[in-house]
CSV table of C-alpha atoms (C1' of nucleotides) in Angstrom, one decimal:
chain,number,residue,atom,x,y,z
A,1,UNK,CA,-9.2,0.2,-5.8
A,2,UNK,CA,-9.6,3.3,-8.2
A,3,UNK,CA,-8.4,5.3,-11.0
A,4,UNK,CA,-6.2,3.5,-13.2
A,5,UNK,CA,-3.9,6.1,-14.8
A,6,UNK,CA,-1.1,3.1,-15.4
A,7,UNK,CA,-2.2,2.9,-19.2
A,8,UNK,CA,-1.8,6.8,-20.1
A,9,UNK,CA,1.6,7.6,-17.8
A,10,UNK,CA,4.8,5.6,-18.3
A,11,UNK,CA,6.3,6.2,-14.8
A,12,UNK,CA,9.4,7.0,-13.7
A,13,UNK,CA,12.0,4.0,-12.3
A,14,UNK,CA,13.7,5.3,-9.4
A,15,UNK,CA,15.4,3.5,-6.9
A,16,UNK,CA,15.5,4.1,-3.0
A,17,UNK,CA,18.8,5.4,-3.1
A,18,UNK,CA,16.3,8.6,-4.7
A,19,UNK,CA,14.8,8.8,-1.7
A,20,UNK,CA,17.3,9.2,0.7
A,21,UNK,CA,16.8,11.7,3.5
A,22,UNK,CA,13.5,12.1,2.3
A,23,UNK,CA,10.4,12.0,4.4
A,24,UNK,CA,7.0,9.9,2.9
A,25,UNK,CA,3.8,10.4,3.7
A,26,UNK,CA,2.3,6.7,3.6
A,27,UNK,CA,-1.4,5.7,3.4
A,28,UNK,CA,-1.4,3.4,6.1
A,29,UNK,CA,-5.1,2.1,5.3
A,30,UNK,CA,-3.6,0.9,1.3
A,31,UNK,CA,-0.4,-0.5,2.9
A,32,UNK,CA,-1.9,-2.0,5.8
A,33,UNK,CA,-4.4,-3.8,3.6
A,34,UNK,CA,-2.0,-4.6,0.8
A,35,UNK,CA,-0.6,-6.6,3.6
A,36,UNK,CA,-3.5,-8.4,4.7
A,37,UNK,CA,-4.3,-9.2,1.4
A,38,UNK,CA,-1.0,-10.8,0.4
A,39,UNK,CA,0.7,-12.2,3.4
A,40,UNK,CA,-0.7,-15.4,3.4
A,41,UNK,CA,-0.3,-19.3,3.3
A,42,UNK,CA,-0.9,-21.0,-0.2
A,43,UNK,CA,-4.3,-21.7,0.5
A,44,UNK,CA,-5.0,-18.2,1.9
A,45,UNK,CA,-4.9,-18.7,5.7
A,46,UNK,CA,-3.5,-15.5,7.0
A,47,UNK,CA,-0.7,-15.4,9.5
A,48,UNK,CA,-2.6,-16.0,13.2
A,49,UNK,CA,-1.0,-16.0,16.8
A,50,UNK,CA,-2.0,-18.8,19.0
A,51,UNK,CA,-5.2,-17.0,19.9
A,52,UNK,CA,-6.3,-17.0,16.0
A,53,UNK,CA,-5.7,-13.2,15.5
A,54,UNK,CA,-4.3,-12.2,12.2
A,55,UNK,CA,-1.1,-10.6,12.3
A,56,UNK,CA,-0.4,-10.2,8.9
A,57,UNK,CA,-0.2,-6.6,9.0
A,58,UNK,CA,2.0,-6.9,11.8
A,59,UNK,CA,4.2,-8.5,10.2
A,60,UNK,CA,4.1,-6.3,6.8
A,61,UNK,CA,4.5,-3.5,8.8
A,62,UNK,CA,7.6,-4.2,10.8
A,63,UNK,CA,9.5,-5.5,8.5
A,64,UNK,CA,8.4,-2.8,5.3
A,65,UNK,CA,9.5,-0.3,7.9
A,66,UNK,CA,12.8,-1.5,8.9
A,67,UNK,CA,13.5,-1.9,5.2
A,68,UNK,CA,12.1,2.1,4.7
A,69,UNK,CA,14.9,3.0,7.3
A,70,UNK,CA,17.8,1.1,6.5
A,71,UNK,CA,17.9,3.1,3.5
A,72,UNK,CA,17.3,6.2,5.0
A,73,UNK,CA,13.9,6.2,4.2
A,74,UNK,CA,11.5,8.8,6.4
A,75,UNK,CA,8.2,7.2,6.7
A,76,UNK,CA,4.9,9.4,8.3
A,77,UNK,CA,2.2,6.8,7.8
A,78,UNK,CA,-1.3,8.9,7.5
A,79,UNK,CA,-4.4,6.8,8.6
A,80,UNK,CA,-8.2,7.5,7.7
A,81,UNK,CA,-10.5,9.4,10.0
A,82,UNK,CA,-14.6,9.4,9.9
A,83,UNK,CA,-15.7,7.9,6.7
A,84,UNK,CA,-16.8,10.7,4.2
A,85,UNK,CA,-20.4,10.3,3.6
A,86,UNK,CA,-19.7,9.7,-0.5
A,87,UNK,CA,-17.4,6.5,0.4
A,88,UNK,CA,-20.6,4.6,2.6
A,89,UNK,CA,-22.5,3.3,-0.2
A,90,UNK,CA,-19.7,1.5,-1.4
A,91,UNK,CA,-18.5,0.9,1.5
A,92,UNK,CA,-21.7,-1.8,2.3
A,93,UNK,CA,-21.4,-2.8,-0.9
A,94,UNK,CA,-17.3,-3.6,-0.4
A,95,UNK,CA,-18.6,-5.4,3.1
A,96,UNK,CA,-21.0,-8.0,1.6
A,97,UNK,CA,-17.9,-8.6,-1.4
A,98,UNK,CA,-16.2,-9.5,1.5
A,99,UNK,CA,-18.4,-11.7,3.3
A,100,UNK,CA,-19.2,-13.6,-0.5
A,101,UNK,CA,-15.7,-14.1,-1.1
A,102,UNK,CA,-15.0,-15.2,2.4
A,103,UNK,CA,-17.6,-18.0,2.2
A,104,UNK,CA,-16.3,-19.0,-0.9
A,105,UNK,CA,-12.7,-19.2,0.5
A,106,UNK,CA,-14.1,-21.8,2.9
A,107,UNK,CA,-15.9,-23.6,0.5
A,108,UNK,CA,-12.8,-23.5,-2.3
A,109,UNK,CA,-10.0,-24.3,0.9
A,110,UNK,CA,-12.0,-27.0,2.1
A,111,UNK,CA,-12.4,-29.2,-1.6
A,112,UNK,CA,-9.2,-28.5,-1.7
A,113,UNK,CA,-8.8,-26.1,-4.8
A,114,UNK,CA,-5.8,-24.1,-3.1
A,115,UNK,CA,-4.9,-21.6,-6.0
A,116,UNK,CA,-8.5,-20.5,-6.4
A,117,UNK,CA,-8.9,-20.2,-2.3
A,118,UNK,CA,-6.2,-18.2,-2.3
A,119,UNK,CA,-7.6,-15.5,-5.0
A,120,UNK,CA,-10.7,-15.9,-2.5
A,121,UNK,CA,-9.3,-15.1,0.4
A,122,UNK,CA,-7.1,-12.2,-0.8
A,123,UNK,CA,-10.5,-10.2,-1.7
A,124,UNK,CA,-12.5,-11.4,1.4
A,125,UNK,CA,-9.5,-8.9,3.6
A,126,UNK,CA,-10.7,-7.3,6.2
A,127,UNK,CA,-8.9,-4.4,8.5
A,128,UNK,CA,-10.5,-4.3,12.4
A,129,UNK,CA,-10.3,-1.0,14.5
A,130,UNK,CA,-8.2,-4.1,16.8
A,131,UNK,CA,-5.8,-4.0,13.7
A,132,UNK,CA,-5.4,-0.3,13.2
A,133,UNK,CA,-5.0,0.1,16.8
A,134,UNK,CA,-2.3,-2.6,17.5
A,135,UNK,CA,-0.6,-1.3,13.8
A,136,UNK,CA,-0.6,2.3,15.6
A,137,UNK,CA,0.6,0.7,19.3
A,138,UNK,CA,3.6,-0.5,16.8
A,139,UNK,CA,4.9,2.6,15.5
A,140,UNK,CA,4.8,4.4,18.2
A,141,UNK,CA,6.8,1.4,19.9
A,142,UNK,CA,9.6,1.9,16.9
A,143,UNK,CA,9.3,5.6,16.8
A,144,UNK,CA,8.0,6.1,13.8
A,145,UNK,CA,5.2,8.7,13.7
A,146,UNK,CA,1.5,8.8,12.2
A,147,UNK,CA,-0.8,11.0,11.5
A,148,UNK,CA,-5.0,10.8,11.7
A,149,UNK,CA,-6.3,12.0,9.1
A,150,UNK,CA,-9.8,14.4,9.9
A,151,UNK,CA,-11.1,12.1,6.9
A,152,UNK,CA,-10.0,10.1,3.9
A,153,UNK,CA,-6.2,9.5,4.4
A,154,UNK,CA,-5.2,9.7,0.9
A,155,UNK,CA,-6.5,13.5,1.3
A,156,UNK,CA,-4.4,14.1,4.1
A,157,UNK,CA,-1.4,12.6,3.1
A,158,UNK,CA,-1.8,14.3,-0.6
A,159,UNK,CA,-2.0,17.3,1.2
A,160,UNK,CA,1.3,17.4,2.9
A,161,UNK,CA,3.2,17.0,0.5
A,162,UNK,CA,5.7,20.2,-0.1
A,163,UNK,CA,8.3,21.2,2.2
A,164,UNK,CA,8.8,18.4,5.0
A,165,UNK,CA,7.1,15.5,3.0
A,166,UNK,CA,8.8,14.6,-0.6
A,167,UNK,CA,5.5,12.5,-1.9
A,168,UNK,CA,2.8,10.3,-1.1
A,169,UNK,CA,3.6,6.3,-0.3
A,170,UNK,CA,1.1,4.5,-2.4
A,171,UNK,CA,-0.2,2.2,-4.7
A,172,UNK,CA,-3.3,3.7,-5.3
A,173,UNK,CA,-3.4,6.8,-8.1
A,174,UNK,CA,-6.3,8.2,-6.4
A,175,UNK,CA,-3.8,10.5,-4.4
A,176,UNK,CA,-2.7,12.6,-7.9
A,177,UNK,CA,-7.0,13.5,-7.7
A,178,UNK,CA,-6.3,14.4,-4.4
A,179,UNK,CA,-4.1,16.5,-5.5
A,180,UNK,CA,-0.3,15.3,-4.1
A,181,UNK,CA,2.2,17.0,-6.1
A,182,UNK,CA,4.2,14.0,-6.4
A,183,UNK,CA,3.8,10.3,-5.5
A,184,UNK,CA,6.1,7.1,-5.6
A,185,UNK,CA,4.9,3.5,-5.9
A,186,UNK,CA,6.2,0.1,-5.0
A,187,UNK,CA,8.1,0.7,-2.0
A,188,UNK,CA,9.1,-3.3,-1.4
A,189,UNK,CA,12.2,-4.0,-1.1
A,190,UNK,CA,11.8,-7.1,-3.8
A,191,UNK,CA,13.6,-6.6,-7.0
A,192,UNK,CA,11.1,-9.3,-8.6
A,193,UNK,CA,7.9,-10.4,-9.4
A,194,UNK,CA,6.8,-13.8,-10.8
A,195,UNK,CA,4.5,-12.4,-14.2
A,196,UNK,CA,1.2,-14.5,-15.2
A,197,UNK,CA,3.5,-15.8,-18.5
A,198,UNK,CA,5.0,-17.9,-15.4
A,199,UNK,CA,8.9,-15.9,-16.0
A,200,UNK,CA,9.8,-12.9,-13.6
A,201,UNK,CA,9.3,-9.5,-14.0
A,202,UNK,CA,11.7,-6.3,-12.9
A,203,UNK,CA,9.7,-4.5,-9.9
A,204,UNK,CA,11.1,-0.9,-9.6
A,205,UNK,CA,9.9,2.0,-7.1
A,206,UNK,CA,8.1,4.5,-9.1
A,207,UNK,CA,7.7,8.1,-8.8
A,208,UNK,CA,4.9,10.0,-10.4
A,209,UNK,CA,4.7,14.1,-10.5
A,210,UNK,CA,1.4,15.4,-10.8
A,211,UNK,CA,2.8,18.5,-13.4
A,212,UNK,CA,4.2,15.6,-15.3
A,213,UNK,CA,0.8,14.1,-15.7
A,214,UNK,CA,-1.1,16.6,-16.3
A,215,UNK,CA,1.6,18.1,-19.0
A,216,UNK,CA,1.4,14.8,-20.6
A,217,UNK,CA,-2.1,14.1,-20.8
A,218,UNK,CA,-2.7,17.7,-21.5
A,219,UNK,CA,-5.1,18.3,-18.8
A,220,UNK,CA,-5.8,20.5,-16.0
A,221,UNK,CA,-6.1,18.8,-12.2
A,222,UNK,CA,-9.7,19.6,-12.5
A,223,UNK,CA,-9.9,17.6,-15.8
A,224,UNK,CA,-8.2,14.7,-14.3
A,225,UNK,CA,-10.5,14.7,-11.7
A,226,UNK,CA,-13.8,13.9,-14.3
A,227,UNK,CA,-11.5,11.4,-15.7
A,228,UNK,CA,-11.6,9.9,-12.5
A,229,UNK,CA,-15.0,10.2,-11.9
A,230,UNK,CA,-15.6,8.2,-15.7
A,231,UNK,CA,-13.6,5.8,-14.9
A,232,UNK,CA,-14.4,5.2,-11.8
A,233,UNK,CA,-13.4,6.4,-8.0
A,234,UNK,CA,-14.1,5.3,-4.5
A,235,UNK,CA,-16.9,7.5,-5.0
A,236,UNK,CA,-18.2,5.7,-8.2
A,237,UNK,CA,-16.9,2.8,-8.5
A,238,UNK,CA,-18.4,1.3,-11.6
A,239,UNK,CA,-18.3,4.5,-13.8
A,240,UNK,CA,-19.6,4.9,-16.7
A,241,UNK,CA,-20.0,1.8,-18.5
A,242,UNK,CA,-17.9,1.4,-21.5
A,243,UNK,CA,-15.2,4.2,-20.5
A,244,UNK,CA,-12.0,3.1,-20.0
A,245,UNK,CA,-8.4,5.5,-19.4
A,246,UNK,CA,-8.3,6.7,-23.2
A,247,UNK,CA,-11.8,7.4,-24.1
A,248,UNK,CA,-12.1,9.6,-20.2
A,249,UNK,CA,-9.2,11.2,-21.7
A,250,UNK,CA,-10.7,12.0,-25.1
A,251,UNK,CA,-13.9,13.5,-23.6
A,252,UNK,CA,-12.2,15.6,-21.0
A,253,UNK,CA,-10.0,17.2,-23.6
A,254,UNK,CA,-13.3,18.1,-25.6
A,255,UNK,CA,-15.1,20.2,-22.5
A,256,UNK,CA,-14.9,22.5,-20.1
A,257,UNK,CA,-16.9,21.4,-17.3
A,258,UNK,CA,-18.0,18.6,-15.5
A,259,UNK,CA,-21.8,19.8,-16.6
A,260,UNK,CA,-21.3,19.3,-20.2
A,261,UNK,CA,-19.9,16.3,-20.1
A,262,UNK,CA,-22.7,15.0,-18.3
A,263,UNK,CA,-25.0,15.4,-21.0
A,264,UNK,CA,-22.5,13.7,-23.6
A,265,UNK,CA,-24.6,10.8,-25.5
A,266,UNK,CA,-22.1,8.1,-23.9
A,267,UNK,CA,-22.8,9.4,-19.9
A,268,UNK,CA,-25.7,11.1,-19.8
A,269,UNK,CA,-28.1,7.5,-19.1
A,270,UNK,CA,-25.1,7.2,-16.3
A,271,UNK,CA,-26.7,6.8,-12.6
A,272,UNK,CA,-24.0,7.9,-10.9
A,273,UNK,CA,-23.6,5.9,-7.1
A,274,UNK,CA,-23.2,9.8,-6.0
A,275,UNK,CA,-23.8,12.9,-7.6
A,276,UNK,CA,-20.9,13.5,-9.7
A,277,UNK,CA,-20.7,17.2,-8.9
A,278,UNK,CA,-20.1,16.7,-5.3
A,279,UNK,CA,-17.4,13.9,-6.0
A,280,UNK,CA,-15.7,16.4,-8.3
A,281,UNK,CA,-16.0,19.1,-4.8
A,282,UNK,CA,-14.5,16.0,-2.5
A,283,UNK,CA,-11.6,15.9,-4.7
A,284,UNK,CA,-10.7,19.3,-5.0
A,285,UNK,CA,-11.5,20.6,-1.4
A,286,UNK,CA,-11.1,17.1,0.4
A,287,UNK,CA,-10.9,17.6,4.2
A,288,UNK,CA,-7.3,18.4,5.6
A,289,UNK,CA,-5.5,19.5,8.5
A,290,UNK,CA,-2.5,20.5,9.8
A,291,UNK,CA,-0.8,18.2,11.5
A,292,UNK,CA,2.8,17.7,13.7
A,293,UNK,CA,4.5,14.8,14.3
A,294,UNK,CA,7.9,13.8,15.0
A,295,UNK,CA,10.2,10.7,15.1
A,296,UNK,CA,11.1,8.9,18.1
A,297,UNK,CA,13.4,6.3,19.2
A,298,UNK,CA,12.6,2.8,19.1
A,299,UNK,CA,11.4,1.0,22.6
A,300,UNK,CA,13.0,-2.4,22.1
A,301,UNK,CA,11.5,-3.8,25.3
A,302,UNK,CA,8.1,-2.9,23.7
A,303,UNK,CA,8.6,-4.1,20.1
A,304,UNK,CA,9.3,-7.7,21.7
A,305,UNK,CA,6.2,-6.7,24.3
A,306,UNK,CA,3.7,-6.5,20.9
A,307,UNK,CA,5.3,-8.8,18.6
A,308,UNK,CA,7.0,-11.6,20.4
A,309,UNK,CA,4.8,-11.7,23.8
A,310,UNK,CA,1.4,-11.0,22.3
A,311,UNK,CA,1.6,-12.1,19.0
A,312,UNK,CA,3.9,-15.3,18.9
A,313,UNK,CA,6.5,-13.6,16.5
A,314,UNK,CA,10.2,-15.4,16.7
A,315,UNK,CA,12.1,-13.8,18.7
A,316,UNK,CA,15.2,-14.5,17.0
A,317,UNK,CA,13.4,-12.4,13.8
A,318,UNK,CA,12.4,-9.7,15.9
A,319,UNK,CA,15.7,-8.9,17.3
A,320,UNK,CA,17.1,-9.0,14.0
A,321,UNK,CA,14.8,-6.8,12.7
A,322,UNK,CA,15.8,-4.3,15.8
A,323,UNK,CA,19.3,-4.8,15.4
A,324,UNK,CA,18.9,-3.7,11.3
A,325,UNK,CA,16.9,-1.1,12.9
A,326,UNK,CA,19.8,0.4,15.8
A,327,UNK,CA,22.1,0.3,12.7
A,328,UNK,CA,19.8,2.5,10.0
A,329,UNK,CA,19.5,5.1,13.0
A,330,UNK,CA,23.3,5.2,13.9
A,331,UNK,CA,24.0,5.9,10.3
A,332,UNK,CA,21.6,8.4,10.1
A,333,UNK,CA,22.6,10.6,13.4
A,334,UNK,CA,26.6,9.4,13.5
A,335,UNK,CA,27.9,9.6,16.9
A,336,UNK,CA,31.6,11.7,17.6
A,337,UNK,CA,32.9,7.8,18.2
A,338,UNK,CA,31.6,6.0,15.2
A,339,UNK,CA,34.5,5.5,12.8
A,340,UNK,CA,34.0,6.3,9.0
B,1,DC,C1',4.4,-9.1,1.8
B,2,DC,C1',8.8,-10.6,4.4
B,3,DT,C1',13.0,-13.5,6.1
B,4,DG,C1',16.1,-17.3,6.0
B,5,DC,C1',17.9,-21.2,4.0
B,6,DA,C1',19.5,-24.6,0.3
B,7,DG,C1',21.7,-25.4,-3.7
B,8,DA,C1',23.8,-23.6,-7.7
C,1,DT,C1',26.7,-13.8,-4.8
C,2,DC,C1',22.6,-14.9,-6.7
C,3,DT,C1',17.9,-17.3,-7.3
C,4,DG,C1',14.1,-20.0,-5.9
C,5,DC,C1',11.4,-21.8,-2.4
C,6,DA,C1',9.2,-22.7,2.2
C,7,DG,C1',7.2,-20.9,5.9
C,8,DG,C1',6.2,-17.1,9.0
C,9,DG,C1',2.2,-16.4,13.2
DNA sequence: CCTGCAGA
DNA sequence: TCTGCAGGG
């Protein structure tokens, strides 16, 4: 969860015919728990192998790639490294949301109000170092590099984007803050969404260019950054009270620095979760490093090994998935006896 | 989220 | 060919 910037910017609809060729840096730790959040049963269960480990994010991540390929998609999933010391108050505060909500999933599941379960369980998510690992064991099975990031991975993977990598992979706007130069949304390859009104909604991928934001909103990067910070980041997640997208803007416009805007009438009874001038420094000068990384070839034999074998995934599925898979990379390196 | 199938 | 739905692990 973070900045909500969807209120002020009207995004672009692109499609992934936009992207062809076109490497992505993707925040592994959003996608991976996007997954685990919304690949589940009607009452919430997750998807488990035999030996009850969730494999949701297995599953998201196999097939989200494949689709990323067959359309000549280049993903570099970036994953988080040592929690920054800003992020662990909220992080123990996220931990005992999850437990709550998890006990009230039980509770909810087992009187047998399923559509409220469900909105339970999605919160009570919860990624393992077992599921990063195994998520990691997979990519490198299908050849598709990752990066670790030295800390948050939105940093990282704001921070290569330029020459080799076209944008950041993301649903989360906290990347523009960050920094990234240019960032797309939505990369599922569904065309719909059922809408609350109960009729179905258009889904398009969507990119976002941070010049285009800050030209639009009339900021710099350092004033979107103290919007951020009154709206609410990973840093501060509750804000200040009262401030929404349009007010943060308003009050950014008016000041110079982060200082005087702390002593405006609306923040200045504000205690901030962090002090605000070192969430402002995070943002700005996050932690980054070079990294290299290239793309491999798929081992089939250990695809099957991790999904199939360990994890109880149909093996007729799987090999389709491989096959879709042998066909995105012929097209992408045509051979002298391919016929076109 | 995703695939695969049924029925239009 | 398209849309909606069930079930995946």
């Amino acid at each position: 969860m973070g900045v909500d910037l969807g209120e002020l910017i009207e995004p672009e609809e692109i499609g992934f015919e936009d992207l062809h060729n076109k490497e992505l840096a993707i925040d592994a730790m959003n996608t991976l728990y996007q997954f685990l959040s919304i690949i589940r049963q009607r009452d919430g269960t997750p998807l488990k192998d035999s030996d009850g480990n969730v494999t949701s994010h297995l599953s998201g991540l196999f097939y989200r790639t494949i689709n990323l390929m067959e359309n000549e998609i280049r993903p570099v999933y970036v994953f988080d490294g040592e929690m920054p010391d800003l992020k662990s108050k909220e992080s123990s505060k996220r931990r005992k949301k999850r437990e709550e909500a998890r006990d009230e999933w039980e509770k909810l599941k087992d009187e047998g109000k399923i559509s409220e379960a469900y909105s339970k369980a999605t919160q009570s998510s919860k990624l393992t170092g077992d599921m990063i690992e195994e998520s990691k064991r997979l990519l490198d099975a299908m050849g598709v590099p990752y990066v670790e990031a030295p800390s948050e991975g939105e940093a990282q993977a704001a921070s290569m984007v330029g020459d080799e990598v076209y944008a950041v992979g993301s649903q989360d706007w906290d990347c523009m803050l960050f920094g990234a130069d240019r960032m797309v949304r939505n990369l599922t390859s569904r065309k719909t969404r059922k809408s609350s009104g109960g009729g179905t909604k258009k889904i398009s991928v969507e990119r976002i260019e941070l010049e285009n934001v800050l030209d639009e909103l009339e900021v710099s990067h350092r004033q979107l950054v103290w919007m951020g910070i009154l709206m609410g980041t990973d840093f501060n997640p509750d804000g200040v009270h009262g401030i929404g997208p349009k007010t943060a803007l308003k009050i950014v416009r008016e000041h110079d620095s982060l200082e005087d805007i702390l002593e405006e009438d609306k923040v200045k009874d504000t205690e901030f979760e962090n002090d605000p001038e070192l969430i402002e420094e995070f943002f700005l000068n996050p932690p980054v490093e070079e990294t290299s990384y290239e793309f491999g070839e798929p081992d089939k034999d250990e695809i099957r090994k991790v999904l199939v074998e360990d994890h109880g995934f149909s093996e007729k599925r799987v090999n389709s998935g491989l096959k879709k898979l042998e066909t995105a990379l012929e097209s992408r390196q045509p051979g002298l006896d391919s016929f076109v």
